[in-house]
Amino acid sequence: MDYQPIRLLCLLATMALWTNLHLHAQSVLSLKEDTLHLTLPEAEKQFIQNNLQLLAQHYNIDIAKAQVVQARLFNNPNLGITGNLYNPQQNKKVDLSNHTGEYIVGAQQLILLAGKRNKQISLAITNSESQENKFLDLLRTLRFTLRSDFYQLYFLQQSTSAYHTQITFLEKLNTAYQDLLAKGIVTLKDAVRIKSLFYVLKSEQTTLQNQINDLNADMQLLIRDPSALIIPVTDSSNFFTVSHLSLNVLLDTAYANRFDLKLAENNLQYARQNLSLQKAMATPDLTVGAQFDKRGSFVENASFFTLAMDLPFFNRNQGNIKAARISIDQSKTLLQQQHEAVQNEVQRSYLKALNTDQIIQSFDPSFKHDLDRLLVGITENFEKKNISLLEFTDFYESYKTNILQFNQLQNERMQALEALQFAIGKTFNQ
């Protein structure tokens, strides 16, 4: 068989590969306005400033603080005036005159007893703290989503770059082999093998690209940036390791920084304060007042004072007090459950982070670089017919598998690290 045409077409395919890469780079530059290169700190800054879900939740804090102001206010006094609508003896309408008219002026003030006002203030303050902790826990959750998406998007884009290099070459090689097949220079088996490998890589690249598009849309929503493509920028060789961290220290950090745990503590405190208020509600409030009666009582210009209070014969707030006691028991149970959930989550995340960290440390840092160099060497040797088509396609499949596994392992390591930071409620660089 004459291999000279194959060598020539492979050489042309290689030249086309580099031309395609150059054109691809130019097309990327042309889309610069629609592409956002973003580091993780920059992404977090945009997220905190622009995320609508965070902004909406922050309004609840302002509402709760306004309710504290309202709880501190005293009840308004009540002023009442009663006067003659019509005096039939004098034939006068609205007769409030000094000589013949009659009117009554009275004022009342409700006085809360048993410390109800202070107890209501305490409840409002606790509710305000709860809203702050809800906001901070939402911030923790959304930040984890952002950071997780950031690294997943980064490694997926690394994988698609490897696909692009292979697919560009195979596309040209497939065209060349189809021409050679038509001329009877190569066998149908070899042509189909090249085409099959090309289609498999193209299909897998499309699947990866769809995942990238979904993650890109999620990040656009989180940071509120309409850029067509977000390019995460990070140093993959300088990631944090967890081998020196202590589980006990991580647990203490979680207990101090997990705002969902603090929210459960707020709920228990609120339940206890509510029980105190409900007990106080069993004590009736006192209404005091004064009244002046012009020509309507046993003497003219009569003055009176008034005291009024409900008699707690039937309703002593028994049901609400019982419900408040039950609510305390419920809040204690939920707090214990949340405490155990935090402990379990930290332990699980720590072990997973340790495991992935140990695996990644066992890899040679130059592994990916060596693979890339080997890819170039294999391609050149195939062009020179130093290796068979079977060896060539097997290596391409092996290269793809190794690159994907390496990037996936790197991503799993970062996902495990982010899950650990999410579990302790704090990032390690804070």
mmCIF file with all atom_site columns, N, CA and C in Angstrom, residues 171-214:
data_model
loop_
_atom_site.group_PDB
_atom_site.id
_atom_site.type_symbol
_atom_site.label_atom_id
_atom_site.label_alt_id
_atom_site.label_comp_id
_atom_site.label_asym_id
_atom_site.label_entity_id
_atom_site.label_seq_id
_atom_site.pdbx_PDB_ins_code
_atom_site.Cartn_x
_atom_site.Cartn_y
_atom_site.Cartn_z
_atom_site.occupancy
_atom_site.B_iso_or_equiv
_atom_site.pdbx_formal_charge
_atom_site.auth_seq_id
_atom_site.auth_comp_id
_atom_site.auth_asym_id
_atom_site.auth_atom_id
_atom_site.pdbx_PDB_model_num
ATOM 1   N N  . GLU A 1 171 ? -11.389 15.746 12.909 1.00 0.00 ? 171 GLU A N  1
ATOM 2   C CA . GLU A 1 171 ? -12.312 16.207 11.866 1.00 0.00 ? 171 GLU A CA 1
ATOM 3   C C  . GLU A 1 171 ? -11.593 16.279 10.518 1.00 0.00 ? 171 GLU A C  1
ATOM 4   N N  . LYS A 1 172 ? -10.394 16.847 10.536 1.00 0.00 ? 172 LYS A N  1
ATOM 5   C CA . LYS A 1 172 ? -9.618  16.928 9.297  1.00 0.00 ? 172 LYS A CA 1
ATOM 6   C C  . LYS A 1 172 ? -9.154  15.537 8.851  1.00 0.00 ? 172 LYS A C  1
ATOM 7   N N  . LEU A 1 173 ? -8.760  14.728 9.844  1.00 0.00 ? 173 LEU A N  1
ATOM 8   C CA . LEU A 1 173 ? -8.297  13.386 9.516  1.00 0.00 ? 173 LEU A CA 1
ATOM 9   C C  . LEU A 1 173 ? -9.437  12.537 8.942  1.00 0.00 ? 173 LEU A C  1
ATOM 10  N N  . ASN A 1 174 ? -10.631 12.710 9.494  1.00 0.00 ? 174 ASN A N  1
ATOM 11  C CA . ASN A 1 174 ? -11.793 11.973 8.993  1.00 0.00 ? 174 ASN A CA 1
ATOM 12  C C  . ASN A 1 174 ? -12.091 12.350 7.548  1.00 0.00 ? 174 ASN A C  1
ATOM 13  N N  . THR A 1 175 ? -12.007 13.646 7.233  1.00 0.00 ? 175 THR A N  1
ATOM 14  C CA . THR A 1 175 ? -12.223 14.102 5.849  1.00 0.00 ? 175 THR A CA 1
ATOM 15  C C  . THR A 1 175 ? -11.181 13.499 4.915  1.00 0.00 ? 175 THR A C  1
ATOM 16  N N  . ALA A 1 176 ? -9.936  13.470 5.407  1.00 0.00 ? 176 ALA A N  1
ATOM 17  C CA . ALA A 1 176 ? -8.862  12.908 4.585  1.00 0.00 ? 176 ALA A CA 1
ATOM 18  C C  . ALA A 1 176 ? -9.089  11.427 4.329  1.00 0.00 ? 176 ALA A C  1
ATOM 19  N N  . TYR A 1 177 ? -9.483  10.693 5.362  1.00 0.00 ? 177 TYR A N  1
ATOM 20  C CA . TYR A 1 177 ? -9.696  9.254  5.214  1.00 0.00 ? 177 TYR A CA 1
ATOM 21  C C  . TYR A 1 177 ? -10.892 8.959  4.316  1.00 0.00 ? 177 TYR A C  1
ATOM 22  N N  . GLN A 1 178 ? -11.919 9.810  4.352  1.00 0.00 ? 178 GLN A N  1
ATOM 23  C CA . GLN A 1 178 ? -13.057 9.601  3.463  1.00 0.00 ? 178 GLN A CA 1
ATOM 24  C C  . GLN A 1 178 ? -12.632 9.758  2.001  1.00 0.00 ? 178 GLN A C  1
ATOM 25  N N  . ASP A 1 179 ? -11.733 10.735 1.746  1.00 0.00 ? 179 ASP A N  1
ATOM 26  C CA . ASP A 1 179 ? -11.223 10.908 0.386  1.00 0.00 ? 179 ASP A CA 1
ATOM 27  C C  . ASP A 1 179 ? -10.374 9.704  -0.029 1.00 0.00 ? 179 ASP A C  1
ATOM 28  N N  . LEU A 1 180 ? -9.532  9.234  0.900  1.00 0.00 ? 180 LEU A N  1
ATOM 29  C CA . LEU A 1 180 ? -8.683  8.081  0.597  1.00 0.00 ? 180 LEU A CA 1
ATOM 30  C C  . LEU A 1 180 ? -9.510  6.814  0.419  1.00 0.00 ? 180 LEU A C  1
ATOM 31  N N  . LEU A 1 181 ? -10.622 6.700  1.189  1.00 0.00 ? 181 LEU A N  1
ATOM 32  C CA . LEU A 1 181 ? -11.507 5.549  1.047  1.00 0.00 ? 181 LEU A CA 1
ATOM 33  C C  . LEU A 1 181 ? -12.141 5.528  -0.331 1.00 0.00 ? 181 LEU A C  1
ATOM 34  N N  . ALA A 1 182 ? -12.553 6.702  -0.790 1.00 0.00 ? 182 ALA A N  1
ATOM 35  C CA . ALA A 1 182 ? -13.166 6.783  -2.120 1.00 0.00 ? 182 ALA A CA 1
ATOM 36  C C  . ALA A 1 182 ? -12.183 6.383  -3.217 1.00 0.00 ? 182 ALA A C  1
ATOM 37  N N  . LYS A 1 183 ? -10.890 6.599  -2.956 1.00 0.00 ? 183 LYS A N  1
ATOM 38  C CA . LYS A 1 183 ? -9.875  6.250  -3.943 1.00 0.00 ? 183 LYS A CA 1
ATOM 39  C C  . LYS A 1 183 ? -9.356  4.832  -3.747 1.00 0.00 ? 183 LYS A C  1
ATOM 40  N N  . GLY A 1 184 ? -9.854  4.146  -2.707 1.00 0.00 ? 184 GLY A N  1
ATOM 41  C CA . GLY A 1 184 ? -9.449  2.781  -2.463 1.00 0.00 ? 184 GLY A CA 1
ATOM 42  C C  . GLY A 1 184 ? -8.077  2.641  -1.819 1.00 0.00 ? 184 GLY A C  1
ATOM 43  N N  . ILE A 1 185 ? -7.560  3.709  -1.234 1.00 0.00 ? 185 ILE A N  1
ATOM 44  C CA . ILE A 1 185 ? -6.219  3.688  -0.644 1.00 0.00 ? 185 ILE A CA 1
ATOM 45  C C  . ILE A 1 185 ? -6.257  3.125  0.775  1.00 0.00 ? 185 ILE A C  1
ATOM 46  N N  . VAL A 1 186 ? -7.342  3.413  1.525  1.00 0.00 ? 186 VAL A N  1
ATOM 47  C CA . VAL A 1 186 ? -7.485  2.892  2.883  1.00 0.00 ? 186 VAL A CA 1
ATOM 48  C C  . VAL A 1 186 ? -8.706  1.987  2.936  1.00 0.00 ? 186 VAL A C  1
ATOM 49  N N  . THR A 1 187 ? -8.756  1.146  3.958  1.00 0.00 ? 187 THR A N  1
ATOM 50  C CA . THR A 1 187 ? -9.874  0.208  4.105  1.00 0.00 ? 187 THR A CA 1
ATOM 51  C C  . THR A 1 187 ? -11.065 0.899  4.752  1.00 0.00 ? 187 THR A C  1
ATOM 52  N N  . LEU A 1 188 ? -12.233 0.315  4.539  1.00 0.00 ? 188 LEU A N  1
ATOM 53  C CA . LEU A 1 188 ? -13.453 0.834  5.158  1.00 0.00 ? 188 LEU A CA 1
ATOM 54  C C  . LEU A 1 188 ? -13.359 0.751  6.681  1.00 0.00 ? 188 LEU A C  1
ATOM 55  N N  . LYS A 1 189 ? -12.730 -0.306 7.190  1.00 0.00 ? 189 LYS A N  1
ATOM 56  C CA . LYS A 1 189 ? -12.603 -0.478 8.639  1.00 0.00 ? 189 LYS A CA 1
ATOM 57  C C  . LYS A 1 189 ? -11.844 0.688  9.258  1.00 0.00 ? 189 LYS A C  1
ATOM 58  N N  . ASP A 1 190 ? -10.738 1.096  8.614  1.00 0.00 ? 190 ASP A N  1
ATOM 59  C CA . ASP A 1 190 ? -9.950  2.206  9.166  1.00 0.00 ? 190 ASP A CA 1
ATOM 60  C C  . ASP A 1 190 ? -10.721 3.522  9.078  1.00 0.00 ? 190 ASP A C  1
ATOM 61  N N  . ALA A 1 191 ? -11.401 3.731  7.966  1.00 0.00 ? 191 ALA A N  1
ATOM 62  C CA . ALA A 1 191 ? -12.167 4.982  7.809  1.00 0.00 ? 191 ALA A CA 1
ATOM 63  C C  . ALA A 1 191 ? -13.301 5.066  8.825  1.00 0.00 ? 191 ALA A C  1
ATOM 64  N N  . VAL A 1 192 ? -13.994 3.930  9.033  1.00 0.00 ? 192 VAL A N  1
ATOM 65  C CA . VAL A 1 192 ? -15.096 3.914  10.004 1.00 0.00 ? 192 VAL A CA 1
ATOM 66  C C  . VAL A 1 192 ? -14.566 4.108  11.419 1.00 0.00 ? 192 VAL A C  1
ATOM 67  N N  . ARG A 1 193 ? -13.401 3.552  11.708 1.00 0.00 ? 193 ARG A N  1
ATOM 68  C CA . ARG A 1 193 ? -12.831 3.706  13.056 1.00 0.00 ? 193 ARG A CA 1
ATOM 69  C C  . ARG A 1 193 ? -12.528 5.173  13.361 1.00 0.00 ? 193 ARG A C  1
ATOM 70  N N  . ILE A 1 194 ? -11.950 5.871  12.385 1.00 0.00 ? 194 ILE A N  1
ATOM 71  C CA . ILE A 1 194 ? -11.671 7.307  12.562 1.00 0.00 ? 194 ILE A CA 1
ATOM 72  C C  . ILE A 1 194 ? -12.975 8.077  12.750 1.00 0.00 ? 194 ILE A C  1
ATOM 73  N N  . LYS A 1 195 ? -13.956 7.779  11.870 1.00 0.00 ? 195 LYS A N  1
ATOM 74  C CA . LYS A 1 195 ? -15.233 8.496  11.951 1.00 0.00 ? 195 LYS A CA 1
ATOM 75  C C  . LYS A 1 195 ? -15.946 8.206  13.274 1.00 0.00 ? 195 LYS A C  1
ATOM 76  N N  . SER A 1 196 ? -15.904 6.968  13.721 1.00 0.00 ? 196 SER A N  1
ATOM 77  C CA . SER A 1 196 ? -16.562 6.588  14.976 1.00 0.00 ? 196 SER A CA 1
ATOM 78  C C  . SER A 1 196 ? -15.951 7.341  16.154 1.00 0.00 ? 196 SER A C  1
ATOM 79  N N  . LEU A 1 197 ? -14.606 7.382  16.179 1.00 0.00 ? 197 LEU A N  1
ATOM 80  C CA . LEU A 1 197 ? -13.936 8.103  17.266 1.00 0.00 ? 197 LEU A CA 1
ATOM 81  C C  . LEU A 1 197 ? -14.284 9.583  17.220 1.00 0.00 ? 197 LEU A C  1
ATOM 82  N N  . PHE A 1 198 ? -14.348 10.139 16.008 1.00 0.00 ? 198 PHE A N  1
ATOM 83  C CA . PHE A 1 198 ? -14.700 11.555 15.851 1.00 0.00 ? 198 PHE A CA 1
ATOM 84  C C  . PHE A 1 198 ? -16.115 11.831 16.366 1.00 0.00 ? 198 PHE A C  1
ATOM 85  N N  . TYR A 1 199 ? -17.074 10.970 16.006 1.00 0.00 ? 199 TYR A N  1
ATOM 86  C CA . TYR A 1 199 ? -18.461 11.175 16.431 1.00 0.00 ? 199 TYR A CA 1
ATOM 87  C C  . TYR A 1 199 ? -18.615 11.013 17.951 1.00 0.00 ? 199 TYR A C  1
ATOM 88  N N  . VAL A 1 200 ? -17.899 10.048 18.523 1.00 0.00 ? 200 VAL A N  1
ATOM 89  C CA . VAL A 1 200 ? -17.979 9.838  19.979 1.00 0.00 ? 200 VAL A CA 1
ATOM 90  C C  . VAL A 1 200 ? -17.477 11.078 20.712 1.00 0.00 ? 200 VAL A C  1
ATOM 91  N N  . LEU A 1 201 ? -16.325 11.584 20.269 1.00 0.00 ? 201 LEU A N  1
ATOM 92  C CA . LEU A 1 201 ? -15.773 12.779 20.926 1.00 0.00 ? 201 LEU A CA 1
ATOM 93  C C  . LEU A 1 201 ? -16.697 13.980 20.751 1.00 0.00 ? 201 LEU A C  1
ATOM 94  N N  . LYS A 1 202 ? -17.266 14.118 19.557 1.00 0.00 ? 202 LYS A N  1
ATOM 95  C CA . LYS A 1 202 ? -18.166 15.244 19.293 1.00 0.00 ? 202 LYS A CA 1
ATOM 96  C C  . LYS A 1 202 ? -19.403 15.166 20.178 1.00 0.00 ? 202 LYS A C  1
ATOM 97  N N  . SER A 1 203 ? -19.955 13.966 20.332 1.00 0.00 ? 203 SER A N  1
ATOM 98  C CA . SER A 1 203 ? -21.139 13.779 21.173 1.00 0.00 ? 203 SER A CA 1
ATOM 99  C C  . SER A 1 203 ? -20.829 14.085 22.632 1.00 0.00 ? 203 SER A C  1
ATOM 100 N N  . GLU A 1 204 ? -19.691 13.592 23.108 1.00 0.00 ? 204 GLU A N  1
ATOM 101 C CA . GLU A 1 204 ? -19.319 13.837 24.512 1.00 0.00 ? 204 GLU A CA 1
ATOM 102 C C  . GLU A 1 204 ? -19.022 15.313 24.743 1.00 0.00 ? 204 GLU A C  1
ATOM 103 N N  . GLN A 1 205 ? -18.417 15.975 23.762 1.00 0.00 ? 205 GLN A N  1
ATOM 104 C CA . GLN A 1 205 ? -18.162 17.406 23.897 1.00 0.00 ? 205 GLN A CA 1
ATOM 105 C C  . GLN A 1 205 ? -19.471 18.188 23.981 1.00 0.00 ? 205 GLN A C  1
ATOM 106 N N  . THR A 1 206 ? -20.464 17.770 23.221 1.00 0.00 ? 206 THR A N  1
ATOM 107 C CA . THR A 1 206 ? -21.770 18.443 23.266 1.00 0.00 ? 206 THR A CA 1
ATOM 108 C C  . THR A 1 206 ? -22.418 18.288 24.645 1.00 0.00 ? 206 THR A C  1
ATOM 109 N N  . THR A 1 207 ? -22.294 17.083 25.214 1.00 0.00 ? 207 THR A N  1
ATOM 110 C CA . THR A 1 207 ? -22.838 16.855 26.555 1.00 0.00 ? 207 THR A CA 1
ATOM 111 C C  . THR A 1 207 ? -22.157 17.762 27.575 1.00 0.00 ? 207 THR A C  1
ATOM 112 N N  . LEU A 1 208 ? -20.829 17.855 27.499 1.00 0.00 ? 208 LEU A N  1
ATOM 113 C CA . LEU A 1 208 ? -20.093 18.734 28.407 1.00 0.00 ? 208 LEU A CA 1
ATOM 114 C C  . LEU A 1 208 ? -20.502 20.197 28.207 1.00 0.00 ? 208 LEU A C  1
ATOM 115 N N  . GLN A 1 209 ? -20.665 20.586 26.947 1.00 0.00 ? 209 GLN A N  1
ATOM 116 C CA . GLN A 1 209 ? -21.017 21.972 26.668 1.00 0.00 ? 209 GLN A CA 1
ATOM 117 C C  . GLN A 1 209 ? -22.399 22.320 27.221 1.00 0.00 ? 209 GLN A C  1
ATOM 118 N N  . ASN A 1 210 ? -23.321 21.362 27.163 1.00 0.00 ? 210 ASN A N  1
ATOM 119 C CA . ASN A 1 210 ? -24.646 21.592 27.751 1.00 0.00 ? 210 ASN A CA 1
ATOM 120 C C  . ASN A 1 210 ? -24.550 21.782 29.264 1.00 0.00 ? 210 ASN A C  1
ATOM 121 N N  . GLN A 1 211 ? -23.687 21.004 29.908 1.00 0.00 ? 211 GLN A N  1
ATOM 122 C CA . GLN A 1 211 ? -23.475 21.184 31.351 1.00 0.00 ? 211 GLN A CA 1
ATOM 123 C C  . GLN A 1 211 ? -22.874 22.557 31.640 1.00 0.00 ? 211 GLN A C  1
ATOM 124 N N  . ILE A 1 212 ? -21.939 22.972 30.796 1.00 0.00 ? 212 ILE A N  1
ATOM 125 C CA . ILE A 1 212 ? -21.327 24.300 30.961 1.00 0.00 ? 212 ILE A CA 1
ATOM 126 C C  . ILE A 1 212 ? -22.382 25.390 30.807 1.00 0.00 ? 212 ILE A C  1
ATOM 127 N N  . ASN A 1 213 ? -23.255 25.240 29.824 1.00 0.00 ? 213 ASN A N  1
ATOM 128 C CA . ASN A 1 213 ? -24.297 26.250 29.602 1.00 0.00 ? 213 ASN A CA 1
ATOM 129 C C  . ASN A 1 213 ? -25.229 26.357 30.811 1.00 0.00 ? 213 ASN A C  1
ATOM 130 N N  . ASP A 1 214 ? -25.580 25.204 31.397 1.00 0.00 ? 214 ASP A N  1
ATOM 131 C CA . ASP A 1 214 ? -26.446 25.220 32.579 1.00 0.00 ? 214 ASP A CA 1
ATOM 132 C C  . ASP A 1 214 ? -25.763 25.910 33.755 1.00 0.00 ? 214 ASP A C  1
#
